[in-house]
Amino acid sequence: ETGVTQTPRHLVMGMTNKKSLKCEQHLGHNAMYWYKQSAKKPLELMFVYSLEERVENNSVPSRFSPECPNSSHLFLHLHTLQPEDSALYLCASSQDKGTGDEKLFFGSGTQLSVL
Amino acid sequence: AQSVAQPEDQVNVAEGNPLTVKCTYSVSGNPYLFWYVQYPNRGLQFLLKYITGDNLVKGSYGFEAEFNKSQTSFHLKKPSALVSDSALYFCAVNPFGNEKLTFGTGTRLTIIP
């Protein structure tokens, strides 16, 4: 186990649904991340939080809404998604978001299917 | 612009043989380089990183990687492959002082018994 837990593991939703992905880290880290993993594509960084403050948003559509209530928890709220949003969504954490040499600890991901 | 390339989608190696998974990068400055591994139904796990110093970096599970500045490469290697090494391997690059980690598309490594 990496110390980063994601729920649910699998999620199927319709385009009009609203759902949330949850991530919790037990490592005492200060930075948390959302990544999107699609087949044969590079991992796409979606959002970065450092000390509960959003520090990066990589032009992600507004149908994805992150929330970081404290340094241990990260949510990704989903609404009116499109079929092309189907992917594996990975949460990660690192000790800090500093000079870029920190290693990331990933959760097992949520496999999302949008019908 | 920064980018990282993994030229092989799939690599097959017989058990016990040496393995190499290739990675090249194009960034400005002195990069930080990483390898991550993803086993089935798991998130990515850190294997090793190059920041500075010795060009040969040793990591988890007997893997190592060699930083070659002239060829802008950071190939992952292991002297003797195990079936349990079968997984998806990602190279990632982060230019010094830049905080965005860019991942490659991944290489699926299959070790054949």
PDB file of C-alpha atoms in Angstrom:
ATOM      1  CA  GLU A   1       0.000   0.000   0.000  1.00  0.00           C
ATOM      2  CA  THR A   2       1.220   3.479  -0.884  1.00  0.00           C
ATOM      3  CA  GLY A   3      -0.658   5.348   1.850  1.00  0.00           C
ATOM      4  CA  VAL A   4      -2.989   6.990  -0.672  1.00  0.00           C
ATOM      5  CA  THR A   5      -6.529   5.621  -0.812  1.00  0.00           C
ATOM      6  CA  GLN A   6      -9.046   6.358  -3.532  1.00  0.00           C
ATOM      7  CA  THR A   7     -12.764   5.568  -3.597  1.00  0.00           C
ATOM      8  CA  PRO A   8     -14.646   4.307  -5.423  1.00  0.00           C
ATOM      9  CA  ARG A   9     -12.445   1.942  -7.440  1.00  0.00           C
ATOM     10  CA  HIS A  10     -14.959   1.866 -10.287  1.00  0.00           C
ATOM     11  CA  LEU A  11     -17.678   4.316 -11.268  1.00  0.00           C
ATOM     12  CA  VAL A  12     -20.205   4.229 -14.074  1.00  0.00           C
ATOM     13  CA  MET A  13     -22.252   7.355 -14.609  1.00  0.00           C
ATOM     14  CA  GLY A  14     -24.552   8.913 -17.111  1.00  0.00           C
ATOM     15  CA  MET A  15     -23.849  12.268 -18.684  1.00  0.00           C
ATOM     16  CA  THR A  16     -26.414  14.005 -16.497  1.00  0.00           C
ATOM     17  CA  ASN A  17     -25.251  12.541 -13.195  1.00  0.00           C
ATOM     18  CA  LYS A  18     -23.290  14.226 -10.440  1.00  0.00           C
ATOM     19  CA  LYS A  19     -20.714  12.160  -8.611  1.00  0.00           C
ATOM     20  CA  SER A  20     -17.559  12.700  -6.562  1.00  0.00           C
ATOM     21  CA  LEU A  21     -14.227  10.940  -6.363  1.00  0.00           C
ATOM     22  CA  LYS A  22     -12.489  10.818  -3.014  1.00  0.00           C
ATOM     23  CA  CYS A  23      -8.825  10.624  -2.135  1.00  0.00           C
ATOM     24  CA  GLU A  24      -7.235  10.356   1.298  1.00  0.00           C
ATOM     25  CA  GLN A  25      -3.548  10.261   2.141  1.00  0.00           C
ATOM     26  CA  HIS A  26      -2.115   8.975   5.413  1.00  0.00           C
ATOM     27  CA  LEU A  27       1.444  10.142   4.832  1.00  0.00           C
ATOM     28  CA  GLY A  28       1.383  13.615   6.322  1.00  0.00           C
ATOM     29  CA  HIS A  29       2.093  15.152   2.924  1.00  0.00           C
ATOM     30  CA  ASN A  30       1.383  18.771   2.066  1.00  0.00           C
ATOM     31  CA  ALA A  31       0.676  18.507  -1.662  1.00  0.00           C
ATOM     32  CA  MET A  32      -2.016  16.549  -3.494  1.00  0.00           C
ATOM     33  CA  TYR A  33      -2.708  16.044  -7.184  1.00  0.00           C
ATOM     34  CA  TRP A  34      -5.336  14.791  -9.610  1.00  0.00           C
ATOM     35  CA  TYR A  35      -4.154  13.074 -12.796  1.00  0.00           C
ATOM     36  CA  LYS A  36      -6.113  11.636 -15.714  1.00  0.00           C
ATOM     37  CA  GLN A  37      -4.787   8.466 -17.339  1.00  0.00           C
ATOM     38  CA  SER A  38      -6.073   7.483 -20.776  1.00  0.00           C
ATOM     39  CA  ALA A  39      -4.777   4.577 -22.824  1.00  0.00           C
ATOM     40  CA  LYS A  40      -1.633   5.332 -24.845  1.00  0.00           C
ATOM     41  CA  LYS A  41      -1.553   8.951 -23.702  1.00  0.00           C
ATOM     42  CA  PRO A  42       0.754  10.645 -21.213  1.00  0.00           C
ATOM     43  CA  LEU A  43      -0.633  11.170 -17.759  1.00  0.00           C
ATOM     44  CA  GLU A  44      -2.435  14.507 -17.709  1.00  0.00           C
ATOM     45  CA  LEU A  45      -2.024  16.689 -14.651  1.00  0.00           C
ATOM     46  CA  MET A  46      -5.394  18.205 -13.804  1.00  0.00           C
ATOM     47  CA  PHE A  47      -5.083  19.958 -10.459  1.00  0.00           C
ATOM     48  CA  VAL A  48      -2.481  20.558  -7.781  1.00  0.00           C
ATOM     49  CA  TYR A  49      -3.079  21.604  -4.195  1.00  0.00           C
ATOM     50  CA  SER A  50      -0.387  22.705  -1.796  1.00  0.00           C
ATOM     51  CA  LEU A  51      -1.369  23.206   1.834  1.00  0.00           C
ATOM     52  CA  GLU A  52      -5.029  23.114   0.779  1.00  0.00           C
ATOM     53  CA  GLU A  53      -4.589  25.923  -1.736  1.00  0.00           C
ATOM     54  CA  ARG A  54      -5.009  25.251  -5.425  1.00  0.00           C
ATOM     55  CA  VAL A  55      -1.746  26.131  -7.117  1.00  0.00           C
ATOM     56  CA  GLU A  56      -2.292  24.737 -10.566  1.00  0.00           C
ATOM     57  CA  ASN A  57      -5.216  24.133 -12.878  1.00  0.00           C
ATOM     58  CA  ASN A  58      -4.238  22.841 -16.284  1.00  0.00           C
ATOM     59  CA  SER A  59      -7.146  24.247 -18.314  1.00  0.00           C
ATOM     60  CA  VAL A  60      -9.468  21.532 -17.131  1.00  0.00           C
ATOM     61  CA  PRO A  61     -13.141  21.863 -18.177  1.00  0.00           C
ATOM     62  CA  SER A  62     -15.419  23.266 -15.514  1.00  0.00           C
ATOM     63  CA  ARG A  63     -17.383  20.015 -15.384  1.00  0.00           C
ATOM     64  CA  PHE A  64     -14.492  18.856 -13.153  1.00  0.00           C
ATOM     65  CA  SER A  65     -14.429  20.673  -9.822  1.00  0.00           C
ATOM     66  CA  PRO A  66     -11.777  19.886  -7.197  1.00  0.00           C
ATOM     67  CA  GLU A  67     -12.067  20.413  -3.478  1.00  0.00           C
ATOM     68  CA  CYS A  68      -9.369  20.144  -0.819  1.00  0.00           C
ATOM     69  CA  PRO A  69     -10.882  20.633   2.637  1.00  0.00           C
ATOM     70  CA  ASN A  70      -7.643  19.744   4.449  1.00  0.00           C
ATOM     71  CA  SER A  71      -4.195  18.446   3.617  1.00  0.00           C
ATOM     72  CA  SER A  72      -5.283  14.805   3.929  1.00  0.00           C
ATOM     73  CA  HIS A  73      -8.357  14.832   1.715  1.00  0.00           C
ATOM     74  CA  LEU A  74      -8.974  15.665  -1.918  1.00  0.00           C
ATOM     75  CA  PHE A  75     -12.189  15.403  -3.893  1.00  0.00           C
ATOM     76  CA  LEU A  76     -13.025  15.641  -7.566  1.00  0.00           C
ATOM     77  CA  HIS A  77     -16.652  16.588  -8.180  1.00  0.00           C
ATOM     78  CA  LEU A  78     -18.041  15.523 -11.530  1.00  0.00           C
ATOM     79  CA  HIS A  79     -21.114  16.795 -13.368  1.00  0.00           C
ATOM     80  CA  THR A  80     -22.440  16.614 -16.924  1.00  0.00           C
ATOM     81  CA  LEU A  81     -19.452  14.621 -18.101  1.00  0.00           C
ATOM     82  CA  GLN A  82     -18.862  13.495 -21.665  1.00  0.00           C
ATOM     83  CA  PRO A  83     -18.014   9.970 -22.873  1.00  0.00           C
ATOM     84  CA  GLU A  84     -14.464  11.134 -23.682  1.00  0.00           C
ATOM     85  CA  ASP A  85     -13.982  11.785 -19.967  1.00  0.00           C
ATOM     86  CA  SER A  86     -13.925   8.037 -19.392  1.00  0.00           C
ATOM     87  CA  ALA A  87     -10.483   7.254 -17.982  1.00  0.00           C
ATOM     88  CA  LEU A  88      -8.564   6.219 -14.892  1.00  0.00           C
ATOM     89  CA  TYR A  89      -8.374   9.117 -12.458  1.00  0.00           C
ATOM     90  CA  LEU A  90      -5.357   8.993 -10.202  1.00  0.00           C
ATOM     91  CA  CYS A  91      -4.744  10.877  -7.004  1.00  0.00           C
ATOM     92  CA  ALA A  92      -1.208  11.462  -5.792  1.00  0.00           C
ATOM     93  CA  SER A  93       0.546  13.199  -2.943  1.00  0.00           C
ATOM     94  CA  SER A  94       4.046  14.454  -2.202  1.00  0.00           C
ATOM     95  CA  GLN A  95       5.768  15.815   0.852  1.00  0.00           C
ATOM     96  CA  ASP A  96       5.802  19.312  -0.567  1.00  0.00           C
ATOM     97  CA  LYS A  97       5.365  21.035  -3.885  1.00  0.00           C
ATOM     98  CA  GLY A  98       8.734  22.647  -4.065  1.00  0.00           C
ATOM     99  CA  THR A  99      11.559  22.296  -6.517  1.00  0.00           C
ATOM    100  CA  GLY A 100      10.113  19.384  -8.434  1.00  0.00           C
ATOM    101  CA  ASP A 101      12.396  16.620  -7.216  1.00  0.00           C
ATOM    102  CA  GLU A 102       9.905  15.075  -4.809  1.00  0.00           C
ATOM    103  CA  LYS A 103       8.560  11.661  -5.559  1.00  0.00           C
ATOM    104  CA  LEU A 104       4.841  11.167  -5.934  1.00  0.00           C
ATOM    105  CA  PHE A 105       2.796   8.563  -4.112  1.00  0.00           C
ATOM    106  CA  PHE A 106      -0.202   7.426  -6.130  1.00  0.00           C
ATOM    107  CA  GLY A 107      -3.486   5.839  -5.213  1.00  0.00           C
ATOM    108  CA  SER A 108      -4.871   2.906  -7.182  1.00  0.00           C
ATOM    109  CA  GLY A 109      -7.228   5.158  -9.095  1.00  0.00           C
ATOM    110  CA  THR A 110     -10.910   5.348  -9.947  1.00  0.00           C
ATOM    111  CA  GLN A 111     -11.847   3.780 -13.274  1.00  0.00           C
ATOM    112  CA  LEU A 112     -14.566   6.057 -14.607  1.00  0.00           C
ATOM    113  CA  SER A 113     -16.950   5.144 -17.422  1.00  0.00           C
ATOM    114  CA  VAL A 114     -19.322   7.784 -18.757  1.00  0.00           C
ATOM    115  CA  LEU A 115     -22.263   6.422 -20.714  1.00  0.00           C
TER     116      LEU A 115
ATOM    117  CA  ALA B   1       8.507  23.317 -24.329  1.00  0.00           C
ATOM    118  CA  GLN B   2       9.318  20.161 -22.472  1.00  0.00           C
ATOM    119  CA  SER B   3       8.598  16.623 -23.571  1.00  0.00           C
ATOM    120  CA  VAL B   4       9.539  13.074 -22.919  1.00  0.00           C
ATOM    121  CA  ALA B   5       9.333  10.202 -25.382  1.00  0.00           C
ATOM    122  CA  GLN B   6       9.070   6.490 -24.853  1.00  0.00           C
ATOM    123  CA  PRO B   7       9.536   5.125 -28.361  1.00  0.00           C
ATOM    124  CA  GLU B   8       8.323   1.599 -27.634  1.00  0.00           C
ATOM    125  CA  ASP B   9       4.723   0.852 -26.685  1.00  0.00           C
ATOM    126  CA  GLN B  10       5.590  -2.774 -25.936  1.00  0.00           C
ATOM    127  CA  VAL B  11       8.775  -4.591 -24.959  1.00  0.00           C
ATOM    128  CA  ASN B  12       8.989  -8.373 -24.602  1.00  0.00           C
ATOM    129  CA  VAL B  13      11.925 -10.006 -22.845  1.00  0.00           C
ATOM    130  CA  ALA B  14      12.612 -13.600 -21.897  1.00  0.00           C
ATOM    131  CA  GLU B  15      12.914 -14.289 -18.184  1.00  0.00           C
ATOM    132  CA  GLY B  16      16.529 -14.093 -17.047  1.00  0.00           C
ATOM    133  CA  ASN B  17      17.619 -11.856 -19.929  1.00  0.00           C
ATOM    134  CA  PRO B  18      18.647  -8.237 -19.482  1.00  0.00           C
ATOM    135  CA  LEU B  19      15.982  -5.655 -20.172  1.00  0.00           C
ATOM    136  CA  THR B  20      16.020  -2.056 -21.365  1.00  0.00           C
ATOM    137  CA  VAL B  21      13.101   0.366 -21.510  1.00  0.00           C
ATOM    138  CA  LYS B  22      13.963   3.485 -23.477  1.00  0.00           C
ATOM    139  CA  CYS B  23      13.289   7.114 -22.645  1.00  0.00           C
ATOM    140  CA  THR B  24      14.470  10.304 -24.291  1.00  0.00           C
ATOM    141  CA  TYR B  25      13.679  13.864 -23.311  1.00  0.00           C
ATOM    142  CA  SER B  26      13.846  17.349 -24.695  1.00  0.00           C
ATOM    143  CA  VAL B  27      13.900  20.089 -22.110  1.00  0.00           C
ATOM    144  CA  SER B  28      15.789  23.292 -21.572  1.00  0.00           C
ATOM    145  CA  GLY B  29      18.075  23.346 -18.558  1.00  0.00           C
ATOM    146  CA  ASN B  30      19.200  20.472 -16.360  1.00  0.00           C
ATOM    147  CA  PRO B  31      16.311  18.081 -15.916  1.00  0.00           C
ATOM    148  CA  TYR B  32      15.137  15.945 -13.062  1.00  0.00           C
ATOM    149  CA  LEU B  33      14.295  12.501 -14.457  1.00  0.00           C
ATOM    150  CA  PHE B  34      12.095   9.796 -12.992  1.00  0.00           C
ATOM    151  CA  TRP B  35      10.873   6.286 -13.632  1.00  0.00           C
ATOM    152  CA  TYR B  36       7.565   5.009 -12.301  1.00  0.00           C
ATOM    153  CA  VAL B  37       5.998   1.548 -12.614  1.00  0.00           C
ATOM    154  CA  GLN B  38       2.314   0.652 -12.722  1.00  0.00           C
ATOM    155  CA  TYR B  39       1.231  -2.886 -11.918  1.00  0.00           C
ATOM    156  CA  PRO B  40      -2.250  -4.055 -12.971  1.00  0.00           C
ATOM    157  CA  ASN B  41      -5.085  -2.343 -11.120  1.00  0.00           C
ATOM    158  CA  ARG B  42      -2.638  -0.136  -9.232  1.00  0.00           C
ATOM    159  CA  GLY B  43      -1.469   3.435  -9.266  1.00  0.00           C
ATOM    160  CA  LEU B  44       2.053   4.378 -10.247  1.00  0.00           C
ATOM    161  CA  GLN B  45       4.933   3.561  -7.937  1.00  0.00           C
ATOM    162  CA  PHE B  46       8.217   5.460  -7.822  1.00  0.00           C
ATOM    163  CA  LEU B  47      11.227   3.442  -9.010  1.00  0.00           C
ATOM    164  CA  LEU B  48      14.127   5.884  -9.156  1.00  0.00           C
ATOM    165  CA  LYS B  49      15.153   9.408  -9.998  1.00  0.00           C
ATOM    166  CA  TYR B  50      18.137  11.340 -11.303  1.00  0.00           C
ATOM    167  CA  ILE B  51      18.759  14.783  -9.867  1.00  0.00           C
ATOM    168  CA  THR B  52      22.506  15.279 -10.080  1.00  0.00           C
ATOM    169  CA  GLY B  53      25.754  13.397  -9.559  1.00  0.00           C
ATOM    170  CA  ASP B  54      26.526   9.881 -10.763  1.00  0.00           C
ATOM    171  CA  ASN B  55      24.923   9.189 -14.126  1.00  0.00           C
ATOM    172  CA  LEU B  56      23.983   5.648 -13.072  1.00  0.00           C
ATOM    173  CA  VAL B  57      21.081   5.643 -10.658  1.00  0.00           C
ATOM    174  CA  LYS B  58      19.966   2.559  -8.754  1.00  0.00           C
ATOM    175  CA  GLY B  59      16.369   2.098  -7.685  1.00  0.00           C
ATOM    176  CA  SER B  60      13.823  -0.368  -6.383  1.00  0.00           C
ATOM    177  CA  TYR B  61      13.498  -4.035  -7.394  1.00  0.00           C
ATOM    178  CA  GLY B  62      17.002  -4.165  -8.908  1.00  0.00           C
ATOM    179  CA  PHE B  63      16.319  -1.551 -11.575  1.00  0.00           C
ATOM    180  CA  GLU B  64      18.793   1.095 -12.600  1.00  0.00           C
ATOM    181  CA  ALA B  65      18.830   3.915 -15.124  1.00  0.00           C
ATOM    182  CA  GLU B  66      21.602   5.765 -16.894  1.00  0.00           C
ATOM    183  CA  PHE B  67      21.463   9.483 -17.534  1.00  0.00           C
ATOM    184  CA  ASN B  68      23.136  10.342 -20.834  1.00  0.00           C
ATOM    185  CA  LYS B  69      23.213  14.080 -21.377  1.00  0.00           C
ATOM    186  CA  SER B  70      24.702  13.974 -24.878  1.00  0.00           C
ATOM    187  CA  GLN B  71      21.985  11.623 -26.089  1.00  0.00           C
ATOM    188  CA  THR B  72      19.301  13.180 -23.847  1.00  0.00           C
ATOM    189  CA  SER B  73      18.310   9.724 -22.715  1.00  0.00           C
ATOM    190  CA  PHE B  74      17.424   8.046 -19.433  1.00  0.00           C
ATOM    191  CA  HIS B  75      16.967   4.362 -20.231  1.00  0.00           C
ATOM    192  CA  LEU B  76      15.756   1.950 -17.575  1.00  0.00           C
ATOM    193  CA  LYS B  77      17.677  -1.291 -17.217  1.00  0.00           C
ATOM    194  CA  LYS B  78      17.810  -4.505 -15.258  1.00  0.00           C
ATOM    195  CA  PRO B  79      20.450  -7.235 -15.653  1.00  0.00           C
ATOM    196  CA  SER B  80      18.102 -10.199 -15.281  1.00  0.00           C
ATOM    197  CA  ALA B  81      14.344  -9.914 -15.852  1.00  0.00           C
ATOM    198  CA  LEU B  82      11.733 -11.545 -13.648  1.00  0.00           C
ATOM    199  CA  VAL B  83       8.184 -12.444 -14.647  1.00  0.00           C
ATOM    200  CA  SER B  84       7.016 -10.166 -11.824  1.00  0.00           C
ATOM    201  CA  ASP B  85       8.624  -7.207 -13.628  1.00  0.00           C
ATOM    202  CA  SER B  86       5.797  -7.321 -16.171  1.00  0.00           C
ATOM    203  CA  ALA B  87       4.056  -3.961 -15.854  1.00  0.00           C
ATOM    204  CA  LEU B  88       3.612  -0.535 -17.445  1.00  0.00           C
ATOM    205  CA  TYR B  89       6.628   1.737 -17.080  1.00  0.00           C
ATOM    206  CA  PHE B  90       6.513   5.525 -17.249  1.00  0.00           C
ATOM    207  CA  CYS B  91       9.395   7.925 -17.706  1.00  0.00           C
ATOM    208  CA  ALA B  92       8.895  11.483 -16.440  1.00  0.00           C
ATOM    209  CA  VAL B  93      10.885  14.695 -16.673  1.00  0.00           C
ATOM    210  CA  ASN B  94      10.915  17.917 -14.686  1.00  0.00           C
ATOM    211  CA  PRO B  95      13.255  20.738 -15.678  1.00  0.00           C
ATOM    212  CA  PHE B  96      15.289  22.114 -12.826  1.00  0.00           C
ATOM    213  CA  GLY B  97      13.323  24.795 -11.034  1.00  0.00           C
ATOM    214  CA  ASN B  98      10.143  24.014 -12.941  1.00  0.00           C
ATOM    215  CA  GLU B  99       7.443  22.334 -10.927  1.00  0.00           C
ATOM    216  CA  LYS B 100       5.484  20.513 -13.601  1.00  0.00           C
ATOM    217  CA  LEU B 101       6.245  16.828 -14.052  1.00  0.00           C
ATOM    218  CA  THR B 102       5.676  15.590 -17.610  1.00  0.00           C
ATOM    219  CA  PHE B 103       5.089  11.890 -18.156  1.00  0.00           C
ATOM    220  CA  GLY B 104       5.698   9.774 -21.229  1.00  0.00           C
ATOM    221  CA  THR B 105       3.039   7.562 -22.777  1.00  0.00           C
ATOM    222  CA  GLY B 106       4.311   4.459 -21.040  1.00  0.00           C
ATOM    223  CA  THR B 107       5.921   1.204 -22.176  1.00  0.00           C
ATOM    224  CA  ARG B 108       4.323  -2.128 -21.458  1.00  0.00           C
ATOM    225  CA  LEU B 109       6.987  -4.603 -20.425  1.00  0.00           C
ATOM    226  CA  THR B 110       6.163  -8.296 -20.677  1.00  0.00           C
ATOM    227  CA  ILE B 111       8.570 -10.885 -19.311  1.00  0.00           C
ATOM    228  CA  ILE B 112       8.099 -14.249 -20.947  1.00  0.00           C
ATOM    229  CA  PRO B 113       8.706 -17.325 -18.772  1.00  0.00           C
TER     230      PRO B 113
END
